[in-house]
Amino acid sequence: GLTIDYGPFGFLDAFDPQHICNHSDHQGRYAFARQPSVAFWNLHALAQALLPLIGDDVDAVQAALEPYKAEFADAMTQALRDKLGLGTAQADDSALADDLLRLLAADRVDYTIGMRALAQFSTEPGASNSAVRDHFIDRDGFDAWAARYRTRLQAESSIDAPRAARMNRVNPKYVLRNHLAETAIQQAQAGDMSEVQRLLKVLQRPFDEQAGAELYAALPPDWARQLEVSCSS
């Protein structure tokens, strides 16, 4: 089956579930929100290719593929729990995570920066939580979600400092954004490899705070919106 490199989805500068990262994907077949279904299709394509080797038992192949749906959903929910710093599993966790993603999408919040900032969320009564709140245009929408998030954290007696440390181990501060790669490539093509080396050094510790590397964790410049990638990028 067809597929693409998934690296560009690692940052989603302005979170958009319909984001298409490949310039040749005109119909959005591989858009971010379609990745789960496309992966399932790819598994079907692989199974079809293997049928002659496993006896053409279509029913058995279908039965082997079917658990993917539940397994993927469970894995995604757990990944989002980790990103939200939730140490236990509760029934409404998926809804809490989905509603945050909707807020991110509605306000086109930078996914990496927004999720990283969430580690600074305080459960103290009356806390402004401006470090994360200020990333959202819809402040009322965020406040309503934040009240649910605070209640959820309190339900498992979460303590802010260790929760923040856990979140910072799964929500990177530094990722290889298109504009960072483009800048390094242009300098390298001109014979200067220093930016490639600096970028590589920063990305070797994506979860750590690094003095002097603030520019690598900043919002992308306006010109970066025009960058597109291909399968061979």
PDB file of C-alpha atoms in Angstrom:
ATOM      1  CA  GLY A   1       0.000   0.000   0.000  1.00  0.00           C
ATOM      2  CA  LEU A   2       0.906   3.627  -0.359  1.00  0.00           C
ATOM      3  CA  THR A   3       2.144   5.577   2.605  1.00  0.00           C
ATOM      4  CA  ILE A   4       4.223   8.645   3.388  1.00  0.00           C
ATOM      5  CA  ASP A   5       6.786   9.737   5.914  1.00  0.00           C
ATOM      6  CA  TYR A   6       4.991  10.836   9.066  1.00  0.00           C
ATOM      7  CA  GLY A   7       7.617  13.165  10.507  1.00  0.00           C
ATOM      8  CA  PRO A   8       5.789  16.401   9.563  1.00  0.00           C
ATOM      9  CA  PHE A   9       2.899  15.436  11.846  1.00  0.00           C
ATOM     10  CA  GLY A  10       5.285  15.620  14.778  1.00  0.00           C
ATOM     11  CA  PHE A  11       4.733  19.339  15.220  1.00  0.00           C
ATOM     12  CA  LEU A  12       1.559  20.643  13.503  1.00  0.00           C
ATOM     13  CA  ASP A  13       2.518  24.297  13.860  1.00  0.00           C
ATOM     14  CA  ALA A  14      -1.137  25.342  13.908  1.00  0.00           C
ATOM     15  CA  PHE A  15      -3.103  22.301  15.029  1.00  0.00           C
ATOM     16  CA  ASP A  16      -5.487  21.209  12.300  1.00  0.00           C
ATOM     17  CA  PRO A  17      -6.891  17.663  12.162  1.00  0.00           C
ATOM     18  CA  GLN A  18      -7.290  18.092   8.406  1.00  0.00           C
ATOM     19  CA  HIS A  19      -3.651  19.114   7.950  1.00  0.00           C
ATOM     20  CA  ILE A  20      -2.057  17.652   4.819  1.00  0.00           C
ATOM     21  CA  CYS A  21       1.704  17.509   5.078  1.00  0.00           C
ATOM     22  CA  ASN A  22       2.533  16.152   1.614  1.00  0.00           C
ATOM     23  CA  HIS A  23       2.267  18.508  -1.339  1.00  0.00           C
ATOM     24  CA  SER A  24       1.225  15.682  -3.683  1.00  0.00           C
ATOM     25  CA  ASP A  25      -1.689  14.528  -1.476  1.00  0.00           C
ATOM     26  CA  HIS A  26      -4.278  16.649  -3.278  1.00  0.00           C
ATOM     27  CA  GLN A  27      -7.322  14.860  -1.849  1.00  0.00           C
ATOM     28  CA  GLY A  28      -6.121  14.707   1.735  1.00  0.00           C
ATOM     29  CA  ARG A  29      -6.004  10.930   1.814  1.00  0.00           C
ATOM     30  CA  TYR A  30      -3.170  11.092   4.353  1.00  0.00           C
ATOM     31  CA  ALA A  31      -4.437  14.071   6.348  1.00  0.00           C
ATOM     32  CA  PHE A  32      -3.644  13.935  10.045  1.00  0.00           C
ATOM     33  CA  ALA A  33      -7.130  12.853  11.164  1.00  0.00           C
ATOM     34  CA  ARG A  34      -7.195  10.107   8.528  1.00  0.00           C
ATOM     35  CA  GLN A  35      -3.997   8.427   9.676  1.00  0.00           C
ATOM     36  CA  PRO A  36      -5.760   5.714  11.754  1.00  0.00           C
ATOM     37  CA  SER A  37      -8.006   4.629   8.876  1.00  0.00           C
ATOM     38  CA  VAL A  38      -5.173   4.801   6.344  1.00  0.00           C
ATOM     39  CA  ALA A  39      -3.007   2.632   8.582  1.00  0.00           C
ATOM     40  CA  PHE A  40      -5.858   0.099   8.722  1.00  0.00           C
ATOM     41  CA  TRP A  41      -6.103   0.207   4.922  1.00  0.00           C
ATOM     42  CA  ASN A  42      -2.361  -0.361   4.674  1.00  0.00           C
ATOM     43  CA  LEU A  43      -2.691  -3.432   6.883  1.00  0.00           C
ATOM     44  CA  HIS A  44      -5.410  -4.728   4.550  1.00  0.00           C
ATOM     45  CA  ALA A  45      -3.110  -4.162   1.579  1.00  0.00           C
ATOM     46  CA  LEU A  46      -0.326  -6.057   3.323  1.00  0.00           C
ATOM     47  CA  ALA A  47      -2.690  -8.904   4.201  1.00  0.00           C
ATOM     48  CA  GLN A  48      -3.874  -9.093   0.601  1.00  0.00           C
ATOM     49  CA  ALA A  49      -0.291  -9.457  -0.566  1.00  0.00           C
ATOM     50  CA  LEU A  50       0.324 -12.221   1.972  1.00  0.00           C
ATOM     51  CA  LEU A  51      -2.787 -14.266   1.187  1.00  0.00           C
ATOM     52  CA  PRO A  52      -1.023 -16.632  -1.250  1.00  0.00           C
ATOM     53  CA  LEU A  53       1.468 -17.474   1.508  1.00  0.00           C
ATOM     54  CA  ILE A  54      -1.101 -18.130   4.228  1.00  0.00           C
ATOM     55  CA  GLY A  55      -3.659 -20.197   2.364  1.00  0.00           C
ATOM     56  CA  ASP A  56      -6.105 -17.625   1.019  1.00  0.00           C
ATOM     57  CA  ASP A  57      -8.112 -17.790   4.248  1.00  0.00           C
ATOM     58  CA  VAL A  58      -9.801 -14.401   3.948  1.00  0.00           C
ATOM     59  CA  ASP A  59     -11.902 -14.856   7.091  1.00  0.00           C
ATOM     60  CA  ALA A  60      -8.839 -15.611   9.199  1.00  0.00           C
ATOM     61  CA  VAL A  61      -7.030 -12.585   7.811  1.00  0.00           C
ATOM     62  CA  GLN A  62     -10.019 -10.351   8.537  1.00  0.00           C
ATOM     63  CA  ALA A  63     -10.220 -11.711  12.070  1.00  0.00           C
ATOM     64  CA  ALA A  64      -6.521 -10.986  12.569  1.00  0.00           C
ATOM     65  CA  LEU A  65      -6.926  -7.391  11.398  1.00  0.00           C
ATOM     66  CA  GLU A  66     -10.094  -6.521  13.286  1.00  0.00           C
ATOM     67  CA  PRO A  67      -8.476  -6.010  16.735  1.00  0.00           C
ATOM     68  CA  TYR A  68      -6.511  -3.092  15.270  1.00  0.00           C
ATOM     69  CA  LYS A  69      -9.478  -0.751  15.737  1.00  0.00           C
ATOM     70  CA  ALA A  70      -9.819  -1.288  19.475  1.00  0.00           C
ATOM     71  CA  GLU A  71      -6.062  -1.592  20.019  1.00  0.00           C
ATOM     72  CA  PHE A  72      -5.408   1.694  18.244  1.00  0.00           C
ATOM     73  CA  ALA A  73      -8.149   3.513  20.147  1.00  0.00           C
ATOM     74  CA  ASP A  74      -6.844   2.210  23.479  1.00  0.00           C
ATOM     75  CA  ALA A  75      -3.254   3.121  22.618  1.00  0.00           C
ATOM     76  CA  MET A  76      -4.273   6.612  21.518  1.00  0.00           C
ATOM     77  CA  THR A  77      -6.286   7.191  24.678  1.00  0.00           C
ATOM     78  CA  GLN A  78      -3.352   6.088  26.825  1.00  0.00           C
ATOM     79  CA  ALA A  79      -0.951   8.302  24.885  1.00  0.00           C
ATOM     80  CA  LEU A  80      -3.235  11.275  25.487  1.00  0.00           C
ATOM     81  CA  ARG A  81      -3.519  10.400  29.175  1.00  0.00           C
ATOM     82  CA  ASP A  82       0.266  10.504  29.342  1.00  0.00           C
ATOM     83  CA  LYS A  83       0.374  13.855  27.569  1.00  0.00           C
ATOM     84  CA  LEU A  84      -2.210  15.235  30.019  1.00  0.00           C
ATOM     85  CA  GLY A  85      -0.321  13.838  32.988  1.00  0.00           C
ATOM     86  CA  LEU A  86      -3.111  11.505  34.075  1.00  0.00           C
ATOM     87  CA  GLY A  87      -1.818   8.655  36.201  1.00  0.00           C
ATOM     88  CA  THR A  88      -5.028   6.613  36.289  1.00  0.00           C
ATOM     89  CA  ALA A  89      -7.688   5.621  33.770  1.00  0.00           C
ATOM     90  CA  GLN A  90     -11.218   6.991  34.016  1.00  0.00           C
ATOM     91  CA  ALA A  91     -14.191   6.670  31.699  1.00  0.00           C
ATOM     92  CA  ASP A  92     -14.314  10.314  30.606  1.00  0.00           C
ATOM     93  CA  ASP A  93     -10.627  10.637  29.720  1.00  0.00           C
ATOM     94  CA  SER A  94     -11.215  10.330  25.976  1.00  0.00           C
ATOM     95  CA  ALA A  95     -13.806  13.109  26.036  1.00  0.00           C
ATOM     96  CA  LEU A  96     -11.506  15.342  28.080  1.00  0.00           C
ATOM     97  CA  ALA A  97      -8.636  14.829  25.625  1.00  0.00           C
ATOM     98  CA  ASP A  98     -10.861  15.195  22.549  1.00  0.00           C
ATOM     99  CA  ASP A  99     -12.288  18.469  23.817  1.00  0.00           C
ATOM    100  CA  LEU A 100      -8.784  19.845  24.339  1.00  0.00           C
ATOM    101  CA  LEU A 101      -7.897  18.858  20.777  1.00  0.00           C
ATOM    102  CA  ARG A 102     -11.013  20.662  19.552  1.00  0.00           C
ATOM    103  CA  LEU A 103      -9.927  23.808  21.379  1.00  0.00           C
ATOM    104  CA  LEU A 104      -6.438  23.516  19.910  1.00  0.00           C
ATOM    105  CA  ALA A 105      -7.904  23.115  16.430  1.00  0.00           C
ATOM    106  CA  ALA A 106     -10.446  25.932  16.750  1.00  0.00           C
ATOM    107  CA  ASP A 107      -7.767  28.425  17.758  1.00  0.00           C
ATOM    108  CA  ARG A 108      -5.001  26.903  15.601  1.00  0.00           C
ATOM    109  CA  VAL A 109      -2.750  26.576  18.625  1.00  0.00           C
ATOM    110  CA  ASP A 110       0.737  25.254  17.979  1.00  0.00           C
ATOM    111  CA  TYR A 111       0.422  21.610  19.046  1.00  0.00           C
ATOM    112  CA  THR A 112       3.936  21.145  20.424  1.00  0.00           C
ATOM    113  CA  ILE A 113       4.047  24.461  22.287  1.00  0.00           C
ATOM    114  CA  GLY A 114       0.502  24.138  23.588  1.00  0.00           C
ATOM    115  CA  MET A 115       0.941  20.633  24.966  1.00  0.00           C
ATOM    116  CA  ARG A 116       4.292  21.521  26.516  1.00  0.00           C
ATOM    117  CA  ALA A 117       2.762  24.570  28.214  1.00  0.00           C
ATOM    118  CA  LEU A 118       0.057  22.415  29.756  1.00  0.00           C
ATOM    119  CA  ALA A 119       2.639  20.978  32.156  1.00  0.00           C
ATOM    120  CA  GLN A 120       2.605  24.355  33.905  1.00  0.00           C
ATOM    121  CA  PHE A 121      -1.090  24.009  34.741  1.00  0.00           C
ATOM    122  CA  SER A 122      -1.771  24.613  38.426  1.00  0.00           C
ATOM    123  CA  THR A 123      -4.585  22.954  40.320  1.00  0.00           C
ATOM    124  CA  GLU A 124      -4.484  25.639  43.018  1.00  0.00           C
ATOM    125  CA  PRO A 125      -7.847  27.419  43.470  1.00  0.00           C
ATOM    126  CA  GLY A 126      -7.914  30.718  41.591  1.00  0.00           C
ATOM    127  CA  ALA A 127      -4.752  29.993  39.580  1.00  0.00           C
ATOM    128  CA  SER A 128      -4.767  32.005  36.346  1.00  0.00           C
ATOM    129  CA  ASN A 129      -2.807  29.380  34.397  1.00  0.00           C
ATOM    130  CA  SER A 130      -1.842  32.128  31.964  1.00  0.00           C
ATOM    131  CA  ALA A 131       1.183  30.124  30.765  1.00  0.00           C
ATOM    132  CA  VAL A 132      -1.153  27.842  28.873  1.00  0.00           C
ATOM    133  CA  ARG A 133      -4.368  29.905  28.796  1.00  0.00           C
ATOM    134  CA  ASP A 134      -2.761  32.705  26.792  1.00  0.00           C
ATOM    135  CA  HIS A 135      -2.236  30.360  23.847  1.00  0.00           C
ATOM    136  CA  PHE A 136      -6.001  30.239  23.292  1.00  0.00           C
ATOM    137  CA  ILE A 137      -8.190  32.904  21.718  1.00  0.00           C
ATOM    138  CA  ASP A 138     -11.316  31.377  23.216  1.00  0.00           C
ATOM    139  CA  ARG A 139     -10.449  32.052  26.863  1.00  0.00           C
ATOM    140  CA  ASP A 140     -13.920  31.117  28.086  1.00  0.00           C
ATOM    141  CA  GLY A 141     -13.711  27.813  26.253  1.00  0.00           C
ATOM    142  CA  PHE A 142     -10.336  27.094  27.775  1.00  0.00           C
ATOM    143  CA  ASP A 143     -11.537  28.077  31.259  1.00  0.00           C
ATOM    144  CA  ALA A 144     -14.449  25.655  31.005  1.00  0.00           C
ATOM    145  CA  TRP A 145     -12.115  22.859  29.932  1.00  0.00           C
ATOM    146  CA  ALA A 146      -9.573  23.795  32.598  1.00  0.00           C
ATOM    147  CA  ALA A 147     -12.212  23.436  35.306  1.00  0.00           C
ATOM    148  CA  ARG A 148     -12.881  19.869  34.142  1.00  0.00           C
ATOM    149  CA  TYR A 149      -9.156  19.153  33.918  1.00  0.00           C
ATOM    150  CA  ARG A 150      -8.567  20.436  37.454  1.00  0.00           C
ATOM    151  CA  THR A 151     -11.402  18.265  38.760  1.00  0.00           C
ATOM    152  CA  ARG A 152      -9.993  15.249  36.931  1.00  0.00           C
ATOM    153  CA  LEU A 153      -6.517  15.798  38.366  1.00  0.00           C
ATOM    154  CA  GLN A 154      -7.899  16.266  41.872  1.00  0.00           C
ATOM    155  CA  ALA A 155      -9.871  13.037  41.517  1.00  0.00           C
ATOM    156  CA  GLU A 156      -6.602  11.102  41.469  1.00  0.00           C
ATOM    157  CA  SER A 157      -4.923  13.339  44.054  1.00  0.00           C
ATOM    158  CA  SER A 158      -2.447  14.558  41.457  1.00  0.00           C
ATOM    159  CA  ILE A 159       0.419  16.708  42.713  1.00  0.00           C
ATOM    160  CA  ASP A 160       1.460  19.465  40.317  1.00  0.00           C
ATOM    161  CA  ALA A 161       5.265  19.186  40.423  1.00  0.00           C
ATOM    162  CA  PRO A 162       5.653  15.449  39.734  1.00  0.00           C
ATOM    163  CA  ARG A 163       2.833  15.605  37.190  1.00  0.00           C
ATOM    164  CA  ALA A 164       4.642  18.406  35.357  1.00  0.00           C
ATOM    165  CA  ALA A 165       7.843  16.351  35.328  1.00  0.00           C
ATOM    166  CA  ARG A 166       5.997  13.359  33.835  1.00  0.00           C
ATOM    167  CA  MET A 167       4.357  15.519  31.182  1.00  0.00           C
ATOM    168  CA  ASN A 168       7.664  17.085  30.188  1.00  0.00           C
ATOM    169  CA  ARG A 169       9.024  13.609  29.538  1.00  0.00           C
ATOM    170  CA  VAL A 170       6.376  12.930  26.869  1.00  0.00           C
ATOM    171  CA  ASN A 171       5.655  16.405  25.473  1.00  0.00           C
ATOM    172  CA  PRO A 172       8.811  17.545  23.656  1.00  0.00           C
ATOM    173  CA  LYS A 173       9.988  21.133  23.692  1.00  0.00           C
ATOM    174  CA  TYR A 174      12.150  20.811  20.579  1.00  0.00           C
ATOM    175  CA  VAL A 175      11.036  19.113  17.365  1.00  0.00           C
ATOM    176  CA  LEU A 176      12.333  19.170  13.806  1.00  0.00           C
ATOM    177  CA  ARG A 177      10.055  21.765  12.261  1.00  0.00           C
ATOM    178  CA  ASN A 178      10.079  22.471   8.544  1.00  0.00           C
ATOM    179  CA  HIS A 179      11.607  25.928   8.896  1.00  0.00           C
ATOM    180  CA  LEU A 180      14.413  24.678  11.138  1.00  0.00           C
ATOM    181  CA  ALA A 181      15.292  21.991   8.622  1.00  0.00           C
ATOM    182  CA  GLU A 182      15.023  24.432   5.719  1.00  0.00           C
ATOM    183  CA  THR A 183      17.392  26.919   7.342  1.00  0.00           C
ATOM    184  CA  ALA A 184      19.942  24.203   8.083  1.00  0.00           C
ATOM    185  CA  ILE A 185      19.646  22.813   4.538  1.00  0.00           C
ATOM    186  CA  GLN A 186      20.164  26.196   2.896  1.00  0.00           C
ATOM    187  CA  GLN A 187      23.287  26.883   4.947  1.00  0.00           C
ATOM    188  CA  ALA A 188      24.620  23.386   4.304  1.00  0.00           C
ATOM    189  CA  GLN A 189      24.126  23.808   0.570  1.00  0.00           C
ATOM    190  CA  ALA A 190      26.200  26.981   0.833  1.00  0.00           C
ATOM    191  CA  GLY A 191      28.970  24.976   2.489  1.00  0.00           C
ATOM    192  CA  ASP A 192      28.247  25.855   6.122  1.00  0.00           C
ATOM    193  CA  MET A 193      27.357  22.802   8.231  1.00  0.00           C
ATOM    194  CA  SER A 194      27.317  24.645  11.568  1.00  0.00           C
ATOM    195  CA  GLU A 195      23.533  24.971  11.730  1.00  0.00           C
ATOM    196  CA  VAL A 196      23.091  21.272  10.970  1.00  0.00           C
ATOM    197  CA  GLN A 197      25.365  20.507  13.917  1.00  0.00           C
ATOM    198  CA  ARG A 198      23.588  22.949  16.248  1.00  0.00           C
ATOM    199  CA  LEU A 199      20.170  21.599  15.284  1.00  0.00           C
ATOM    200  CA  LEU A 200      21.303  18.014  15.727  1.00  0.00           C
ATOM    201  CA  LYS A 201      22.652  18.803  19.181  1.00  0.00           C
ATOM    202  CA  VAL A 202      19.372  20.400  20.285  1.00  0.00           C
ATOM    203  CA  LEU A 203      17.226  17.590  18.908  1.00  0.00           C
ATOM    204  CA  GLN A 204      19.237  14.940  20.718  1.00  0.00           C
ATOM    205  CA  ARG A 205      17.568  16.192  23.928  1.00  0.00           C
ATOM    206  CA  PRO A 206      14.040  17.099  22.793  1.00  0.00           C
ATOM    207  CA  PHE A 207      12.456  16.959  26.261  1.00  0.00           C
ATOM    208  CA  ASP A 208      15.102  18.933  28.178  1.00  0.00           C
ATOM    209  CA  GLU A 209      15.177  22.651  28.859  1.00  0.00           C
ATOM    210  CA  GLN A 210      18.287  23.931  27.058  1.00  0.00           C
ATOM    211  CA  ALA A 211      19.804  27.324  27.777  1.00  0.00           C
ATOM    212  CA  GLY A 212      20.381  29.387  24.657  1.00  0.00           C
ATOM    213  CA  ALA A 213      18.136  27.222  22.491  1.00  0.00           C
ATOM    214  CA  GLU A 214      14.932  29.245  22.888  1.00  0.00           C
ATOM    215  CA  LEU A 215      14.784  30.039  19.176  1.00  0.00           C
ATOM    216  CA  TYR A 216      14.439  26.335  18.375  1.00  0.00           C
ATOM    217  CA  ALA A 217      11.299  26.121  20.528  1.00  0.00           C
ATOM    218  CA  ALA A 218       9.669  29.329  19.300  1.00  0.00           C
ATOM    219  CA  LEU A 219       6.646  29.738  17.052  1.00  0.00           C
ATOM    220  CA  PRO A 220       7.546  29.343  13.363  1.00  0.00           C
ATOM    221  CA  PRO A 221       8.072  32.521  11.311  1.00  0.00           C
ATOM    222  CA  ASP A 222       5.408  33.560   8.810  1.00  0.00           C
ATOM    223  CA  TRP A 223       7.491  32.425   5.830  1.00  0.00           C
ATOM    224  CA  ALA A 224       7.405  28.852   7.134  1.00  0.00           C
ATOM    225  CA  ARG A 225       3.725  28.589   6.216  1.00  0.00           C
ATOM    226  CA  GLN A 226       4.715  28.362   2.567  1.00  0.00           C
ATOM    227  CA  LEU A 227       6.933  25.308   3.059  1.00  0.00           C
ATOM    228  CA  GLU A 228       5.751  21.970   1.714  1.00  0.00           C
ATOM    229  CA  VAL A 229       7.299  18.539   1.919  1.00  0.00           C
ATOM    230  CA  SER A 230       7.275  15.433  -0.234  1.00  0.00           C
ATOM    231  CA  CYS A 231       7.826  11.741   0.388  1.00  0.00           C
ATOM    232  CA  SER A 232      11.510  12.229  -0.350  1.00  0.00           C
ATOM    233  CA  SER A 233      11.971  15.317   1.834  1.00  0.00           C
TER     234      SER A 233
END
